[in-house]
PDB file of C-alpha atoms and ligand atoms in Angstrom:
ATOM      1  CA  MET I  16      82.061  98.037 108.338  1.00 87.00           C
ATOM      2  CA  ILE I  17      84.615  98.770 111.069  1.00 95.00           C
ATOM      3  CA  ASN I  18      84.367  95.172 112.250  1.00 93.00           C
ATOM      4  CA  GLN I  19      84.935  93.951 108.683  1.00 95.00           C
ATOM      5  CA  ILE I  20      88.062  96.097 108.528  1.00 97.00           C
ATOM      6  CA  CYS I  21      89.290  94.711 111.845  1.00 97.00           C
ATOM      7  CA  GLU I  22      88.965  91.206 110.541  1.00 96.00           C
ATOM      8  CA  LYS I  23      90.656  91.994 107.243  1.00 97.00           C
ATOM      9  CA  ILE I  24      93.736  93.670 108.746  1.00 98.00           C
ATOM     10  CA  ASN I  25      93.778  91.702 111.975  1.00 98.00           C
ATOM     11  CA  ALA I  26      93.322  94.829 114.072  1.00 98.00           C
ATOM     12  CA  ARG I  27      92.534  95.474 117.703  1.00 97.00           C
ATOM     13  CA  VAL I  28      90.051  98.203 118.590  1.00 97.00           C
ATOM     14  CA  LEU I  29      91.785 100.614 120.978  1.00 97.00           C
ATOM     15  CA  ALA I  30      88.864 103.048 121.283  1.00 97.00           C
ATOM     16  CA  GLY I  31      85.349 103.598 120.020  1.00 95.00           C
ATOM     17  CA  ALA I  32      84.353  99.939 120.124  1.00 93.00           C
ATOM     18  CA  ASN I  33      80.678 100.956 120.222  1.00 94.00           C
ATOM     19  CA  GLN I  34      81.058 102.403 116.705  1.00 92.00           C
ATOM     20  CA  SER I  35      81.726  99.037 115.073  1.00 88.00           C
ATOM     21  CA  HIS I  36      78.886  99.375 112.572  1.00 88.00           C
ATOM     22  CA  ARG I  37      79.921 102.792 111.371  1.00 91.00           C
ATOM     23  CA  GLU I  38      80.137 103.078 107.590  1.00 91.00           C
ATOM     24  CA  VAL I  39      83.415 104.319 106.132  1.00 96.00           C
ATOM     25  CA  LYS I  40      84.018 105.328 102.547  1.00 95.00           C
ATOM     26  CA  GLY I  41      87.518 106.293 101.473  1.00 97.00           C
ATOM     27  CA  VAL I  42      91.075 105.956 102.696  1.00 98.00           C
ATOM     28  CA  TYR I  43      93.563 108.719 103.412  1.00 98.00           C
ATOM     29  CA  ILE I  44      97.211 108.284 104.416  1.00 98.00           C
ATOM     30  CA  CYS I  45      99.311 111.201 105.693  1.00 98.00           C
ATOM     31  CA  ASP I  46     100.938 112.358 108.919  1.00 98.00           C
ATOM     32  CA  LEU I  47     101.070 116.102 108.311  1.00 97.00           C
ATOM     33  CA  LEU I  48      98.037 117.336 110.178  1.00 97.00           C
ATOM     34  CA  SER I  49      97.272 120.469 108.187  1.00 96.00           C
ATOM     35  CA  TRP I  50      97.688 118.475 104.997  1.00 96.00           C
ATOM     36  CA  VAL I  51      95.145 115.968 106.265  1.00 97.00           C
ATOM     37  CA  MET I  52      92.955 118.875 107.326  1.00 97.00           C
ATOM     38  CA  SER I  53      92.689 120.106 103.756  1.00 95.00           C
ATOM     39  CA  HIS I  54      92.563 116.784 101.899  1.00 96.00           C
ATOM     40  CA  ALA I  55      90.880 114.040 103.932  1.00 97.00           C
ATOM     41  CA  LYS I  56      87.169 113.572 103.315  1.00 97.00           C
ATOM     42  CA  LYS I  57      84.234 112.842 105.575  1.00 96.00           C
ATOM     43  CA  ASP I  58      83.959 109.136 106.495  1.00 97.00           C
ATOM     44  CA  ASP I  59      87.528 108.382 105.362  1.00 98.00           C
ATOM     45  CA  VAL I  60      89.641 105.800 107.100  1.00 98.00           C
ATOM     46  CA  TRP I  61      92.769 107.686 108.154  1.00 98.00           C
ATOM     47  CA  ILE I  62      96.034 105.794 108.476  1.00 98.00           C
ATOM     48  CA  THR I  63      98.623 107.683 110.519  1.00 98.00           C
ATOM     49  CA  VAL I  64     101.673 107.007 112.674  1.00 98.00           C
ATOM     50  CA  MET I  65     100.899 110.043 114.853  1.00 97.00           C
ATOM     51  CA  SER I  66      99.874 108.928 118.302  1.00 96.00           C
ATOM     52  CA  HIS I  67      98.845 112.026 120.275  1.00 96.00           C
ATOM     53  CA  ALA I  68      95.426 113.420 121.129  1.00 96.00           C
ATOM     54  CA  ASN I  69      95.426 116.044 118.397  1.00 96.00           C
ATOM     55  CA  VAL I  70      95.005 113.290 115.835  1.00 97.00           C
ATOM     56  CA  VAL I  71      91.621 112.626 117.396  1.00 97.00           C
ATOM     57  CA  ALA I  72      90.746 116.334 117.248  1.00 97.00           C
ATOM     58  CA  VAL I  73      91.487 116.329 113.515  1.00 98.00           C
ATOM     59  CA  ALA I  74      89.449 113.172 112.913  1.00 98.00           C
ATOM     60  CA  SER I  75      86.540 114.525 114.889  1.00 97.00           C
ATOM     61  CA  LEU I  76      86.523 117.955 113.229  1.00 97.00           C
ATOM     62  CA  LEU I  77      86.558 116.336 109.783  1.00 97.00           C
ATOM     63  CA  ASP I  78      84.023 113.600 110.682  1.00 97.00           C
ATOM     64  CA  LEU I  79      86.484 110.920 109.592  1.00 98.00           C
ATOM     65  CA  GLY I  80      85.293 107.322 109.846  1.00 97.00           C
ATOM     66  CA  CYS I  81      88.136 105.874 111.902  1.00 98.00           C
ATOM     67  CA  ILE I  82      91.853 106.057 112.607  1.00 98.00           C
ATOM     68  CA  ILE I  83      94.172 103.134 111.929  1.00 98.00           C
ATOM     69  CA  VAL I  84      97.627 103.070 113.493  1.00 98.00           C
ATOM     70  CA  PRO I  85     100.012 100.806 111.590  1.00 98.00           C
ATOM     71  CA  GLU I  86     102.954  98.703 112.744  1.00 98.00           C
ATOM     72  CA  ASP I  87     101.773  98.292 116.318  1.00 97.00           C
ATOM     73  CA  ILE I  88     102.451 101.908 117.191  1.00 97.00           C
ATOM     74  CA  GLN I  89     101.365 102.775 120.723  1.00 94.00           C
ATOM     75  CA  MET I  90      98.711 105.468 121.071  1.00 96.00           C
ATOM     76  CA  ASP I  91      98.947 107.977 123.931  1.00 97.00           C
ATOM     77  CA  GLN I  92      96.502 107.280 126.726  1.00 97.00           C
ATOM     78  CA  ASP I  93      94.890 110.724 126.470  1.00 95.00           C
ATOM     79  CA  ALA I  94      94.355 110.172 122.746  1.00 97.00           C
ATOM     80  CA  LEU I  95      92.418 107.008 123.536  1.00 98.00           C
ATOM     81  CA  ILE I  96      90.345 108.766 126.178  1.00 97.00           C
ATOM     82  CA  LYS I  97      89.543 111.571 123.787  1.00 96.00           C
ATOM     83  CA  ALA I  98      88.646 109.120 121.017  1.00 97.00           C
ATOM     84  CA  GLU I  99      86.253 107.367 123.388  1.00 97.00           C
ATOM     85  CA  GLU I 100      84.634 110.705 124.253  1.00 95.00           C
ATOM     86  CA  GLU I 101      84.360 111.807 120.643  1.00 95.00           C
ATOM     87  CA  GLY I 102      83.249 108.413 119.366  1.00 96.00           C
ATOM     88  CA  ILE I 103      86.164 108.000 116.972  1.00 97.00           C
ATOM     89  CA  PRO I 104      87.215 104.379 116.480  1.00 98.00           C
ATOM     90  CA  ILE I 105      90.961 103.741 116.680  1.00 98.00           C
ATOM     91  CA  LEU I 106      92.282 100.467 115.298  1.00 98.00           C
ATOM     92  CA  SER I 107      95.765  99.079 115.717  1.00 98.00           C
ATOM     93  CA  THR I 108      97.479  96.479 113.578  1.00 98.00           C
ATOM     94  CA  SER I 109     100.973  95.147 112.947  1.00 98.00           C
ATOM     95  CA  MET I 110     100.579  95.701 109.187  1.00 98.00           C
ATOM     96  CA  ASN I 111     102.194  98.708 107.531  1.00 98.00           C
ATOM     97  CA  ALA I 112     100.248 101.506 105.866  1.00 98.00           C
ATOM     98  CA  TYR I 113     100.650 100.104 102.370  1.00 98.00           C
ATOM     99  CA  ASP I 114      99.458  96.627 103.284  1.00 98.00           C
ATOM    100  CA  ILE I 115      96.513  98.082 105.186  1.00 98.00           C
ATOM    101  CA  ALA I 116      95.551 100.152 102.147  1.00 98.00           C
ATOM    102  CA  VAL I 117      95.732  97.103  99.891  1.00 97.00           C
ATOM    103  CA  GLU I 118      93.358  95.214 102.173  1.00 98.00           C
ATOM    104  CA  LEU I 119      90.970  98.168 102.445  1.00 98.00           C
ATOM    105  CA  ASN I 120      90.935  98.345  98.673  1.00 97.00           C
ATOM    106  CA  LYS I 121      89.824  94.714  98.564  1.00 96.00           C
ATOM    107  CA  LEU I 122      86.929  95.706 100.836  1.00 96.00           C
ATOM    108  CA  GLY I 123      85.905  98.215  98.182  1.00 95.00           C
ATOM    109  CA  LEU I 124      86.952 101.341 100.049  1.00 95.00           C
ATOM    110  CA  GLY I 125      87.878 104.376  98.006  1.00 87.00           C
ATOM    111  CA  LYS I 126      86.282 103.028  94.848  1.00 81.00           C
TER     112      LYS I 126
ATOM    113  CA  MET Q  14      67.987 135.307 114.145  1.00 62.00           C
ATOM    114  CA  ASP Q  15      69.849 137.754 116.356  1.00 83.00           C
ATOM    115  CA  VAL Q  16      73.579 138.182 116.225  1.00 93.00           C
ATOM    116  CA  MET Q  17      75.213 135.637 118.492  1.00 95.00           C
ATOM    117  CA  GLN Q  18      78.661 135.964 119.959  1.00 97.00           C
ATOM    118  CA  TYR Q  19      80.926 133.486 121.678  1.00 98.00           C
ATOM    119  CA  ASN Q  20      84.489 133.691 122.934  1.00 98.00           C
ATOM    120  CA  PHE Q  21      87.078 130.967 123.516  1.00 98.00           C
ATOM    121  CA  ASN Q  22      90.397 131.234 125.269  1.00 98.00           C
ATOM    122  CA  VAL Q  23      93.421 129.510 123.664  1.00 98.00           C
ATOM    123  CA  GLU Q  24      96.569 128.882 125.714  1.00 98.00           C
ATOM    124  CA  LYS Q  25     100.034 128.673 124.218  1.00 97.00           C
ATOM    125  CA  ASP Q  26     101.697 125.227 124.175  1.00 96.00           C
ATOM    126  CA  ASP Q  27      98.536 123.582 125.504  1.00 94.00           C
ATOM    127  CA  PHE Q  28      98.515 120.600 123.155  1.00 92.00           C
ATOM    128  CA  ASP Q  29      96.139 118.627 125.344  1.00 88.00           C
ATOM    129  CA  ARG Q  30      93.349 121.121 124.851  1.00 91.00           C
ATOM    130  CA  ALA Q  31      94.326 122.271 121.350  1.00 94.00           C
ATOM    131  CA  GLY Q  32      91.307 121.843 119.115  1.00 95.00           C
ATOM    132  CA  GLU Q  33      88.752 122.339 121.875  1.00 96.00           C
ATOM    133  CA  ALA Q  34      87.703 125.805 120.771  1.00 98.00           C
ATOM    134  CA  SER Q  35      87.225 124.537 117.208  1.00 98.00           C
ATOM    135  CA  SER Q  36      85.307 121.551 118.453  1.00 97.00           C
ATOM    136  CA  ASN Q  37      82.996 123.765 120.533  1.00 97.00           C
ATOM    137  CA  ILE Q  38      82.449 126.102 117.604  1.00 98.00           C
ATOM    138  CA  LYS Q  39      81.547 123.162 115.411  1.00 98.00           C
ATOM    139  CA  LYS Q  40      79.006 121.950 117.992  1.00 97.00           C
ATOM    140  CA  ILE Q  41      77.409 125.400 118.283  1.00 98.00           C
ATOM    141  CA  LEU Q  42      77.064 125.726 114.510  1.00 98.00           C
ATOM    142  CA  ARG Q  43      75.529 122.263 114.313  1.00 97.00           C
ATOM    143  CA  GLN Q  44      72.966 123.190 116.922  1.00 97.00           C
ATOM    144  CA  LEU Q  45      72.144 126.311 114.934  1.00 96.00           C
ATOM    145  CA  GLY Q  46      71.443 124.113 111.934  1.00 96.00           C
ATOM    146  CA  ILE Q  47      74.165 125.605 109.732  1.00 97.00           C
ATOM    147  CA  ASP Q  48      74.829 123.766 106.462  1.00 97.00           C
ATOM    148  CA  ALA Q  49      77.276 120.851 106.883  1.00 96.00           C
ATOM    149  CA  ALA Q  50      79.597 121.984 104.082  1.00 96.00           C
ATOM    150  CA  ILE Q  51      79.967 125.408 105.696  1.00 97.00           C
ATOM    151  CA  ILE Q  52      80.532 123.888 109.131  1.00 98.00           C
ATOM    152  CA  ARG Q  53      83.303 121.789 107.641  1.00 97.00           C
ATOM    153  CA  ARG Q  54      85.068 124.812 106.170  1.00 98.00           C
ATOM    154  CA  ILE Q  55      84.752 126.669 109.453  1.00 98.00           C
ATOM    155  CA  ALA Q  56      86.012 123.680 111.447  1.00 98.00           C
ATOM    156  CA  ILE Q  57      89.125 123.481 109.247  1.00 98.00           C
ATOM    157  CA  ALA Q  58      89.819 127.216 109.314  1.00 98.00           C
ATOM    158  CA  THR Q  59      89.207 127.548 113.053  1.00 98.00           C
ATOM    159  CA  TYR Q  60      91.375 124.558 113.880  1.00 98.00           C
ATOM    160  CA  GLU Q  61      94.300 125.938 111.871  1.00 98.00           C
ATOM    161  CA  ALA Q  62      93.946 129.334 113.570  1.00 98.00           C
ATOM    162  CA  GLU Q  63      93.676 127.710 116.984  1.00 98.00           C
ATOM    163  CA  ILE Q  64      96.733 125.504 116.460  1.00 98.00           C
ATOM    164  CA  ASN Q  65      98.747 128.483 115.256  1.00 98.00           C
ATOM    165  CA  ILE Q  66      97.913 130.312 118.491  1.00 98.00           C
ATOM    166  CA  VAL Q  67      99.008 127.247 120.487  1.00 98.00           C
ATOM    167  CA  ILE Q  68     102.226 126.697 118.527  1.00 97.00           C
ATOM    168  CA  HIS Q  69     103.402 130.087 117.353  1.00 98.00           C
ATOM    169  CA  SER Q  70     101.966 132.648 119.782  1.00 98.00           C
ATOM    170  CA  LEU Q  71     102.018 133.668 123.413  1.00 98.00           C
ATOM    171  CA  GLY Q  72      98.344 132.776 123.730  1.00 98.00           C
ATOM    172  CA  GLY Q  73      95.127 134.329 122.546  1.00 98.00           C
ATOM    173  CA  GLU Q  74      91.453 133.885 121.917  1.00 98.00           C
ATOM    174  CA  ILE Q  75      88.921 133.102 119.234  1.00 98.00           C
ATOM    175  CA  ASP Q  76      85.654 134.970 118.722  1.00 98.00           C
ATOM    176  CA  LEU Q  77      82.717 133.452 116.900  1.00 98.00           C
ATOM    177  CA  GLU Q  78      79.994 135.712 115.621  1.00 98.00           C
ATOM    178  CA  VAL Q  79      76.933 134.373 113.853  1.00 97.00           C
ATOM    179  CA  ASP Q  80      74.454 136.652 112.128  1.00 96.00           C
ATOM    180  CA  PRO Q  81      71.684 135.800 109.663  1.00 94.00           C
ATOM    181  CA  SER Q  82      73.925 136.078 106.614  1.00 96.00           C
ATOM    182  CA  SER Q  83      77.421 135.175 107.757  1.00 97.00           C
ATOM    183  CA  ILE Q  84      79.712 133.563 110.279  1.00 98.00           C
ATOM    184  CA  LYS Q  85      82.725 135.459 111.456  1.00 98.00           C
ATOM    185  CA  ILE Q  86      85.768 133.951 113.144  1.00 98.00           C
ATOM    186  CA  ILE Q  87      88.366 136.207 114.694  1.00 98.00           C
ATOM    187  CA  ALA Q  88      91.561 134.660 116.082  1.00 98.00           C
ATOM    188  CA  ARG Q  89      93.589 137.116 118.093  1.00 98.00           C
ATOM    189  CA  ASP Q  90      96.856 136.577 119.945  1.00 98.00           C
ATOM    190  CA  LYS Q  91      99.240 138.499 122.179  1.00 98.00           C
ATOM    191  CA  GLY Q  92     102.345 138.198 120.014  1.00 92.00           C
ATOM    192  CA  PRO Q  93     105.052 137.815 118.916  1.00 98.00           C
ATOM    193  CA  GLY Q  94     103.487 138.822 115.577  1.00 98.00           C
ATOM    194  CA  ILE Q  95     104.406 137.828 112.031  1.00 98.00           C
ATOM    195  CA  ALA Q  96     107.323 139.684 110.433  1.00 97.00           C
ATOM    196  CA  ASN Q  97     106.441 138.963 106.814  1.00 98.00           C
ATOM    197  CA  ILE Q  98     102.801 138.052 106.222  1.00 98.00           C
ATOM    198  CA  GLU Q  99     103.278 137.415 102.503  1.00 98.00           C
ATOM    199  CA  LEU Q 100     105.992 134.869 103.261  1.00 98.00           C
ATOM    200  CA  ALA Q 101     103.952 133.261 106.060  1.00 98.00           C
ATOM    201  CA  MET Q 102     101.030 132.841 103.643  1.00 98.00           C
ATOM    202  CA  GLN Q 103     103.111 130.808 101.201  1.00 98.00           C
ATOM    203  CA  ALA Q 104     102.207 127.131 101.147  1.00 97.00           C
ATOM    204  CA  GLY Q 105     105.077 125.181 102.692  1.00 97.00           C
ATOM    205  CA  TYR Q 106     106.569 128.055 104.676  1.00 98.00           C
ATOM    206  CA  SER Q 107     106.944 127.178 108.344  1.00 98.00           C
ATOM    207  CA  THR Q 108     109.076 128.165 111.295  1.00 98.00           C
ATOM    208  CA  ALA Q 109     107.725 125.303 113.428  1.00 97.00           C
ATOM    209  CA  SER Q 110     110.247 123.730 115.807  1.00 97.00           C
ATOM    210  CA  ASP Q 111     111.468 120.160 115.427  1.00 97.00           C
ATOM    211  CA  LYS Q 112     109.423 119.227 118.470  1.00 96.00           C
ATOM    212  CA  VAL Q 113     106.100 120.250 116.955  1.00 96.00           C
ATOM    213  CA  ARG Q 114     107.083 118.916 113.526  1.00 97.00           C
ATOM    214  CA  GLU Q 115     107.456 115.527 115.158  1.00 96.00           C
ATOM    215  CA  MET Q 116     103.798 115.847 116.128  1.00 96.00           C
ATOM    216  CA  GLY Q 117     102.787 116.392 112.511  1.00 97.00           C
ATOM    217  CA  PHE Q 118     102.525 120.179 112.557  1.00 97.00           C
ATOM    218  CA  GLY Q 119     104.650 122.447 110.387  1.00 97.00           C
ATOM    219  CA  ALA Q 120     103.611 121.589 106.833  1.00 97.00           C
ATOM    220  CA  GLY Q 121     103.183 125.309 106.272  1.00 97.00           C
ATOM    221  CA  MET Q 122      99.614 124.733 105.148  1.00 97.00           C
ATOM    222  CA  GLY Q 123      97.634 126.295 107.989  1.00 98.00           C
ATOM    223  CA  LEU Q 124      97.312 129.849 106.699  1.00 98.00           C
ATOM    224  CA  PRO Q 125      96.665 128.721 103.077  1.00 98.00           C
ATOM    225  CA  ASN Q 126      93.976 126.357 104.418  1.00 97.00           C
ATOM    226  CA  MET Q 127      92.300 129.178 106.339  1.00 98.00           C
ATOM    227  CA  LYS Q 128      92.282 131.361 103.242  1.00 98.00           C
ATOM    228  CA  LYS Q 129      90.890 128.580 101.076  1.00 98.00           C
ATOM    229  CA  CYS Q 130      88.049 127.941 103.522  1.00 98.00           C
ATOM    230  CA  SER Q 131      87.017 131.588 103.928  1.00 98.00           C
ATOM    231  CA  ASP Q 132      84.945 133.894 101.741  1.00 98.00           C
ATOM    232  CA  LYS Q 133      86.806 136.832 103.257  1.00 98.00           C
ATOM    233  CA  PHE Q 134      90.208 136.440 104.868  1.00 98.00           C
ATOM    234  CA  GLU Q 135      92.444 139.027 106.481  1.00 98.00           C
ATOM    235  CA  VAL Q 136      95.661 138.865 108.510  1.00 98.00           C
ATOM    236  CA  GLU Q 137      96.836 141.813 110.542  1.00 98.00           C
ATOM    237  CA  SER Q 138     100.019 141.560 112.525  1.00 98.00           C
ATOM    238  CA  GLU Q 139     102.411 143.752 114.388  1.00 98.00           C
ATOM    239  CA  LEU Q 140     105.713 142.550 115.802  1.00 97.00           C
ATOM    240  CA  GLY Q 141     105.677 142.631 119.583  1.00 96.00           C
ATOM    241  CA  LYS Q 142     101.916 143.208 119.645  1.00 97.00           C
ATOM    242  CA  GLY Q 143     100.218 140.218 118.067  1.00 98.00           C
ATOM    243  CA  THR Q 144      98.328 138.773 115.163  1.00 98.00           C
ATOM    244  CA  THR Q 145      94.640 138.987 114.307  1.00 98.00           C
ATOM    245  CA  ILE Q 146      93.087 136.751 111.694  1.00 98.00           C
ATOM    246  CA  SER Q 147      89.576 137.595 110.519  1.00 98.00           C
ATOM    247  CA  MET Q 148      87.590 135.128 108.488  1.00 98.00           C
ATOM    248  CA  ILE Q 149      84.054 135.473 107.166  1.00 98.00           C
ATOM    249  CA  MET Q 150      81.970 132.717 105.649  1.00 98.00           C
ATOM    250  CA  PHE Q 151      78.643 133.605 104.041  1.00 97.00           C
ATOM    251  CA  ILE Q 152      75.694 131.388 104.812  1.00 93.00           C
TER     252      ILE Q 152
HETATM  253  N1  ATP E  19      99.611 133.397 115.282  1.00 96.08           N
HETATM  254  C1  ATP E  19     100.863 133.446 114.811  1.00 96.08           C
HETATM  255  N2  ATP E  19     101.833 134.127 115.474  1.00 96.08           N
HETATM  256  C2  ATP E  19     103.100 134.181 115.006  1.00 96.08           C
HETATM  257  N3  ATP E  19     103.509 133.570 113.883  1.00 96.08           N
HETATM  258  C3  ATP E  19     102.597 132.880 113.173  1.00 96.08           C
HETATM  259  C4  ATP E  19     101.234 132.788 113.595  1.00 96.08           C
HETATM  260  N4  ATP E  19     100.563 132.054 112.681  1.00 96.08           N
HETATM  261  C5  ATP E  19     101.453 131.695 111.754  1.00 96.08           C
HETATM  262  N5  ATP E  19     102.672 132.194 112.034  1.00 96.08           N
HETATM  263  C6  ATP E  19     103.900 132.048 111.196  1.00 96.08           C
HETATM  264  O1  ATP E  19     103.519 131.715 109.874  1.00 96.08           O
HETATM  265  C7  ATP E  19     104.078 130.447 109.495  1.00 96.08           C
HETATM  266  C8  ATP E  19     103.120 129.711 108.578  1.00 96.08           C
HETATM  267  O2  ATP E  19     101.908 129.357 109.290  1.00 96.08           O
HETATM  268  P1  ATP E  19     101.066 128.109 108.785  1.00 96.08           P
HETATM  269  O3  ATP E  19      99.928 127.907 109.727  1.00 96.08           O
HETATM  270  O4  ATP E  19     100.730 128.291 107.346  1.00 96.08           O
HETATM  271  O5  ATP E  19     102.090 126.898 108.881  1.00 96.08           O
HETATM  272  P2  ATP E  19     102.640 126.151 110.172  1.00 96.08           P
HETATM  273  O6  ATP E  19     101.800 126.481 111.352  1.00 96.08           O
HETATM  274  O7  ATP E  19     104.071 126.423 110.307  1.00 96.08           O
HETATM  275  O8  ATP E  19     102.427 124.622 109.757  1.00 96.08           O
HETATM  276  P3  ATP E  19     101.017 123.850 109.669  1.00 96.08           P
HETATM  277  O9  ATP E  19      99.928 124.856 109.875  1.00 96.08           O
HETATM  278  O10 ATP E  19     100.981 123.276 108.292  1.00 96.08           O
HETATM  279  O11 ATP E  19     101.060 122.810 110.725  1.00 96.08           O
HETATM  280  C9  ATP E  19     104.360 129.754 110.800  1.00 96.08           C
HETATM  281  O12 ATP E  19     105.360 128.765 110.684  1.00 96.08           O
HETATM  282  C10 ATP E  19     104.809 130.929 111.679  1.00 96.08           C
HETATM  283  O13 ATP E  19     106.147 131.305 111.378  1.00 96.08           O
HETATM  284 MG1   MG E  20      99.703 126.342 111.237  1.00 96.08          MG
END
């Protein structure tokens, strides 16, 4: 599933490459962490421009499926290390959040 | 099952380790075989309490207590305390600095999230002394 997403949005895997067969279900887009905390669902793809390690903590606590960073935003090194430890895939693409969501919709996510 | 108790230290401004206590608590509850939906609520509530200690307080600690019928989380800090608890509880109210807002904190949703995730929720606070948040989830 993750590898299908990578192909569809032309993404690079920055962390959690060993999780490429993980199933994901929905899509959630928001950068306010406590908002995400109360609204994102298990196995969601989370699109966020936040690039620090706490993003990984949120994803891990909520059992999110993966993190996608849009528009080639650089992730902090310690976020990548933490994602590797926690087994959270992080994907990076040049597409913006809207275009990513459109492509994920075509893959049947969130339906 | 006996009553089990654990304690986690939470440092102020330590964004690198913020979330570690919550993550450890989640792992413990998983090992104890607690229901996934309850673990999720506790993970959310504990994370919000932990982040508030990191961002808004001078440092503190989180206690986890598991007994056969409930899970209790107590987040305690050393100050500065909350002047108006009713106001702080309002969704959207935040005194977070620009610096932490840039990191995605400061939606003013942390305390409402904790309340929503708990079966029993209590905030006690005294200016200059500190804040204690007690949350109970029945299992
Ligand atoms: N432990 C604490 N010590 C002192 N003040 C606190 C503490 N916890 C919360 N507050 C005060 O209550 C306000 C609301 O807290 P709440 O967690 O709901 O939102 P926030 O932390 O500002 O933003 P968010 O949690 O959405 O990132 C805070 O902005 C702060 O003024
Ligand atoms: Mg908060």
